[in-house]
mmCIF file of C-alpha atoms in Angstrom:
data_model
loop_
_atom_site.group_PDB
_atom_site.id
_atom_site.type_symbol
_atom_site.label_atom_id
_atom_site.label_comp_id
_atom_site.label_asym_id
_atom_site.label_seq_id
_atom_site.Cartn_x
_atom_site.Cartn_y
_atom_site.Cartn_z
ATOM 1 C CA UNK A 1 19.320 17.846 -15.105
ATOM 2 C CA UNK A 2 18.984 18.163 -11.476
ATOM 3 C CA UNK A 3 15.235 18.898 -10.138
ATOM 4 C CA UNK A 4 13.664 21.357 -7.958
ATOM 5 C CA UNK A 5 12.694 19.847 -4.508
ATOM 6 C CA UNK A 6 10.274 21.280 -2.117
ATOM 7 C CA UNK A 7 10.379 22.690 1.497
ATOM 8 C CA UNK A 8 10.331 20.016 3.279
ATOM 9 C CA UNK A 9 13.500 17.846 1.257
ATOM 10 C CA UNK A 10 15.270 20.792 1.227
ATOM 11 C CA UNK A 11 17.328 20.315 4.667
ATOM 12 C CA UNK A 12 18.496 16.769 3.415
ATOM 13 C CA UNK A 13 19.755 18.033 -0.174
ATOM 14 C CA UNK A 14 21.581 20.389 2.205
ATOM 15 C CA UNK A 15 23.218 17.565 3.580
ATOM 16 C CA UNK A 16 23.834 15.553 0.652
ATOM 17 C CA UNK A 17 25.601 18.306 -1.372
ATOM 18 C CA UNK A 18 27.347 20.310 1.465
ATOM 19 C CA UNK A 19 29.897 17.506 2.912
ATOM 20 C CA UNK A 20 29.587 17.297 6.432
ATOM 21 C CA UNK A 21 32.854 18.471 6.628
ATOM 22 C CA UNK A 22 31.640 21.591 5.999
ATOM 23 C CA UNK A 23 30.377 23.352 9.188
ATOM 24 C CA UNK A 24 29.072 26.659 10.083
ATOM 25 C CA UNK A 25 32.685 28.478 10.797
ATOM 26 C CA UNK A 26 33.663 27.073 7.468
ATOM 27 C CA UNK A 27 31.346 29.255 5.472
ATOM 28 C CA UNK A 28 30.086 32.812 4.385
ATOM 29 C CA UNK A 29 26.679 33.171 3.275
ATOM 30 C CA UNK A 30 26.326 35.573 0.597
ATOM 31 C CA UNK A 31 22.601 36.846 -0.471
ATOM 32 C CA UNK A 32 22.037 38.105 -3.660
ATOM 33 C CA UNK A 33 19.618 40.948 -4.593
ATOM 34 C CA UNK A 34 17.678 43.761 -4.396
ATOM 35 C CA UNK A 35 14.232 45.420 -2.202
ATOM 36 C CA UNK A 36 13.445 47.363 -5.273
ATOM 37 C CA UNK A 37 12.074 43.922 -7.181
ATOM 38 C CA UNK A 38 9.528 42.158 -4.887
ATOM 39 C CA UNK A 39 11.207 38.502 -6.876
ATOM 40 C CA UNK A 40 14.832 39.621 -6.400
ATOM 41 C CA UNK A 41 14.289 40.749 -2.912
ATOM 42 C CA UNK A 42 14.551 36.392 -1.513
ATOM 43 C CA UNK A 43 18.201 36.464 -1.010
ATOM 44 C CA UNK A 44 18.933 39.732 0.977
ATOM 45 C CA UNK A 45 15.357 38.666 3.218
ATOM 46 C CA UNK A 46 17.194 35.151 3.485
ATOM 47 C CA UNK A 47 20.310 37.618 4.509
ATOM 48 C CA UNK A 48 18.161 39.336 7.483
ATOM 49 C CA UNK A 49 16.350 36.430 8.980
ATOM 50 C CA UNK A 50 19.651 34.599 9.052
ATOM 51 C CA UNK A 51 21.482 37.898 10.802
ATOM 52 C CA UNK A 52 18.317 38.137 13.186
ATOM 53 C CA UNK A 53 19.177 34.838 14.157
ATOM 54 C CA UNK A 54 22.492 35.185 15.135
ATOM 55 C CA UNK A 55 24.334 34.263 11.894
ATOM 56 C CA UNK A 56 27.167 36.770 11.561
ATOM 57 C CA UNK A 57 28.457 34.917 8.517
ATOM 58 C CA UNK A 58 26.274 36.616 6.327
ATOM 59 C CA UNK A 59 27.118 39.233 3.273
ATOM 60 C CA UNK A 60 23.678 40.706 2.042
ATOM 61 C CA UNK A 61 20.973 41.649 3.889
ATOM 62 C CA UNK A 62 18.020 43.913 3.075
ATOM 63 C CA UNK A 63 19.802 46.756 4.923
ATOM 64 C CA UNK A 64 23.399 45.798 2.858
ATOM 65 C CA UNK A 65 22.508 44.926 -0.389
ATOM 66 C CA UNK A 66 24.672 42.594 -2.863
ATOM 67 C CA UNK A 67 23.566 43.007 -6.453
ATOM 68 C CA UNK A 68 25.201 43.106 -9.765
ATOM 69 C CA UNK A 69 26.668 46.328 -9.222
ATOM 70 C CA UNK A 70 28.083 45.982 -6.279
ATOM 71 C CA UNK A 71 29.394 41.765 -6.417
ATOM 72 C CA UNK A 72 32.887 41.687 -6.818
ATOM 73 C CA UNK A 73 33.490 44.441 -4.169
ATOM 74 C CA UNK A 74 31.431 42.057 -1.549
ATOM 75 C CA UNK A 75 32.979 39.180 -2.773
ATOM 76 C CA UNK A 76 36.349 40.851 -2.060
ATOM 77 C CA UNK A 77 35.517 40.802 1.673
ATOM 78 C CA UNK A 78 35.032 36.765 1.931
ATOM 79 C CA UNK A 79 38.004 35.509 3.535
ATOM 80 C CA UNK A 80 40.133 33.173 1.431
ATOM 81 C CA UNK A 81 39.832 30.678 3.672
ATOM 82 C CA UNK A 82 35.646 30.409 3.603
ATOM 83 C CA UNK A 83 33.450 28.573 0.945
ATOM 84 C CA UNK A 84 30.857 30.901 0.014
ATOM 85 C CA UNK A 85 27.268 29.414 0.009
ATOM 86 C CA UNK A 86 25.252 31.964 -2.464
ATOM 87 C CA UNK A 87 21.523 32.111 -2.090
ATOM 88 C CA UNK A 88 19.345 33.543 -4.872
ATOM 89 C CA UNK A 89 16.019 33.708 -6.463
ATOM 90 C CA UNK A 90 15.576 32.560 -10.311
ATOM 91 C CA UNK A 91 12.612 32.330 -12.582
ATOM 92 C CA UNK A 92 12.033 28.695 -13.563
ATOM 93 C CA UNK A 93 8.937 26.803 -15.307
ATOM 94 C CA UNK A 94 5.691 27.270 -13.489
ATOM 95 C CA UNK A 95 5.671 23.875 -11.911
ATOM 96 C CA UNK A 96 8.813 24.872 -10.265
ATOM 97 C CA UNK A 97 7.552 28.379 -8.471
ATOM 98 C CA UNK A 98 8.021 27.703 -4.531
ATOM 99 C CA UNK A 99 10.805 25.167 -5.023
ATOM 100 C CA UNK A 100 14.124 25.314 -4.911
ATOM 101 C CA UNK A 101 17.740 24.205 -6.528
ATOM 102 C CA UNK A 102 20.667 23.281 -4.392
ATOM 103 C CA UNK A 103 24.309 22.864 -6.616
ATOM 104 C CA UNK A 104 27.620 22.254 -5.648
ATOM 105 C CA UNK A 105 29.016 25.014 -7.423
ATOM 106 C CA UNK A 106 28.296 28.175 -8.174
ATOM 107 C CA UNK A 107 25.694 30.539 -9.828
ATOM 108 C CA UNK A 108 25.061 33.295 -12.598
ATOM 109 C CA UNK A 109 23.265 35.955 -10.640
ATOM 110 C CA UNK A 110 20.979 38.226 -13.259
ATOM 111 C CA UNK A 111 21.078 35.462 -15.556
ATOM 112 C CA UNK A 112 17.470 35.212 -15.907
ATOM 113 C CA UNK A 113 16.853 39.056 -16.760
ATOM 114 C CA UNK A 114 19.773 38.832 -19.572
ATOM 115 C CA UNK A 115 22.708 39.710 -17.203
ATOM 116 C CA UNK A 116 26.646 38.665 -17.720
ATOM 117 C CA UNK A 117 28.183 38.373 -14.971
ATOM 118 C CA UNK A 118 30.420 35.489 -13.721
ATOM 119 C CA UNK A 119 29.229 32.473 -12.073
ATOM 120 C CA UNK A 120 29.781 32.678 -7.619
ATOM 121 C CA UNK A 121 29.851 30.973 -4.919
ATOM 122 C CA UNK A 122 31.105 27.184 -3.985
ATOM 123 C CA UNK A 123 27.320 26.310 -3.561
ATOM 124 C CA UNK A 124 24.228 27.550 -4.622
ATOM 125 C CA UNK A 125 20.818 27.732 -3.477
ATOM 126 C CA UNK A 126 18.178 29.193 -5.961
ATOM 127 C CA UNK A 127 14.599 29.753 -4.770
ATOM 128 C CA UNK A 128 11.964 29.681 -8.100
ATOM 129 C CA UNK A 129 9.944 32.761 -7.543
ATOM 130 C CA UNK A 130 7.811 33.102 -10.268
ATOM 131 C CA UNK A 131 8.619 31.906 -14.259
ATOM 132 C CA UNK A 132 11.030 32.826 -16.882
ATOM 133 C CA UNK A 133 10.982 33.908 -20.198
ATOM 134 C CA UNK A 134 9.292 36.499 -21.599
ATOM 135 C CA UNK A 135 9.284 40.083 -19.874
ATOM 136 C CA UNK A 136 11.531 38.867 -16.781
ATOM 137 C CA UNK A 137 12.515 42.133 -15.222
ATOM 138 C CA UNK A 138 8.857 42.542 -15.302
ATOM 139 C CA UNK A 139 7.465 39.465 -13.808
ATOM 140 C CA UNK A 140 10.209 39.606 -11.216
ATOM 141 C CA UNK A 141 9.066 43.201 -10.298
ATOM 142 C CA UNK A 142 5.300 41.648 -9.944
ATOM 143 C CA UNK A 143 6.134 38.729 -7.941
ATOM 144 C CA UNK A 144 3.996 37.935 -4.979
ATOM 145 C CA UNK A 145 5.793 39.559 -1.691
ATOM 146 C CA UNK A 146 4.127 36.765 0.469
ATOM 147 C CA UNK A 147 5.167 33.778 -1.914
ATOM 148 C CA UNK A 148 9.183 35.600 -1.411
ATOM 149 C CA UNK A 149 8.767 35.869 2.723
ATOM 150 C CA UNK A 150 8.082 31.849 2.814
ATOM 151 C CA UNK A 151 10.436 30.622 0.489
ATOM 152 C CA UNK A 152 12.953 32.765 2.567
ATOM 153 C CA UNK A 153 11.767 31.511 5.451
ATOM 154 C CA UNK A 154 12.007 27.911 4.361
ATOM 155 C CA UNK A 155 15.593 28.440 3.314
ATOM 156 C CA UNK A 156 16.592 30.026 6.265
ATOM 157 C CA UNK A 157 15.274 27.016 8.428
ATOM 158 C CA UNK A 158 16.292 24.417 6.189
ATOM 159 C CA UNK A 159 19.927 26.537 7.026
ATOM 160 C CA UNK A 160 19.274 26.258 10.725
ATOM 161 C CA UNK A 161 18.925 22.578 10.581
ATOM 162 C CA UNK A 162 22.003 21.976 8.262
ATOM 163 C CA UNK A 163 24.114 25.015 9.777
ATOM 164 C CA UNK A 164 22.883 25.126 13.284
ATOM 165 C CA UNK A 165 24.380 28.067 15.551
ATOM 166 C CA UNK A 166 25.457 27.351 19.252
ATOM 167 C CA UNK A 167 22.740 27.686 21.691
ATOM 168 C CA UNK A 168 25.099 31.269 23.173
ATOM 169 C CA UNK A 169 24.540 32.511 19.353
ATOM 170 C CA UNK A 170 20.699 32.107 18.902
ATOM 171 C CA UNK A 171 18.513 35.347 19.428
ATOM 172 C CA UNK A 172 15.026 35.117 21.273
ATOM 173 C CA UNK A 173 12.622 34.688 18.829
ATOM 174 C CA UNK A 174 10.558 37.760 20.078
ATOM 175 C CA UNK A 175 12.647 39.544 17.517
ATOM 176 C CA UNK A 176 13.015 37.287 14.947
ATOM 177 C CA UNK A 177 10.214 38.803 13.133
ATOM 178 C CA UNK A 178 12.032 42.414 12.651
ATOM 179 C CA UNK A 179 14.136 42.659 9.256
ATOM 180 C CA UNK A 180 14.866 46.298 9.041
ATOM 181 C CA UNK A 181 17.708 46.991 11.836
#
């Protein structure tokens, strides 16, 4: 069973499951929820800061939602070509909430709040938000919003570092902090 790993070793488990080979024109990121569940909401937040920062590989933002409902029909816009990096939140034990999962492969979105849908993505990253089991939906609704801004946060620079943009892509940082254009 592969463990969850903080902040801080996050960039290097990047690195050790993305081959190098793997650069940023190589990929689409594609961020998985929904602003209507403070829990769910750490993969289309991941999806703004990344746009904000110049990313234009990016499929879900908190503007442009991807969510069960709406998957296969965003999925349908990756390019064949591209290996599709999804980035998720999960509900995990509570000595996992703040850390994260990397995989080489892909992931079960709504699998934690009893949902069948098909596994995505080449490579996963899933952010613990809060823990699993009983009442899910619930306890992702009740999540703490500022616990979901730096986990996103962290992923998003740990993306940076493993995926980082030309200097002619980068926005200033003065607007780094807006997520709702």
């Amino acid at each position: 069973m592969i463990s969850p790993v903080t902040s801080f070793h996050l960039p290097e488990i990047l690195q050790d499951v993305i081959p190098p080979n793997i650069s940023c024109n190589k990929i689409i990121f594609v961020c998985i929820g929904t602003d209507r569940s403070t829990g769910d909401s750490l993969g289309p937040l991941v999806g703004s800061f990344l746009k904000k920062k110049g990313y234009r590989n990016v499929i879900g933002t908190i503007n442009n939602l991807v969510h069960a409902k709406n998957l296969y029909e965003k999925l349908s816009e990756v390019p064949i070509n591209k290996k599709v990096i999804v980035i998720d939140s999960m509900l995990g034990k509570v000595d996992s909430i703040g850390k994260f999962y990397v995989f080489n492969g892909g992931l079960k979105p709504g699998a934690g709040v009893g949902k069948e849908l098909d596994a995505v993505g080449d490579y996963s990253i899933s952010g613990v938000v809060n823990v699993g089991g009983f009442l899910s939906q619930q306890v992702l609704q009740y999540t703490e919003l500022s616990l979901v801004l730096k986990m996103a946060e962290e992923i998003t620079e740990a993306i940076e570092k493993r995926f980082p943009l030309p200097e002619w892509l980068k926005t200033s940082n003065e607007m780094n902090w807006r997520i709702t254009s």
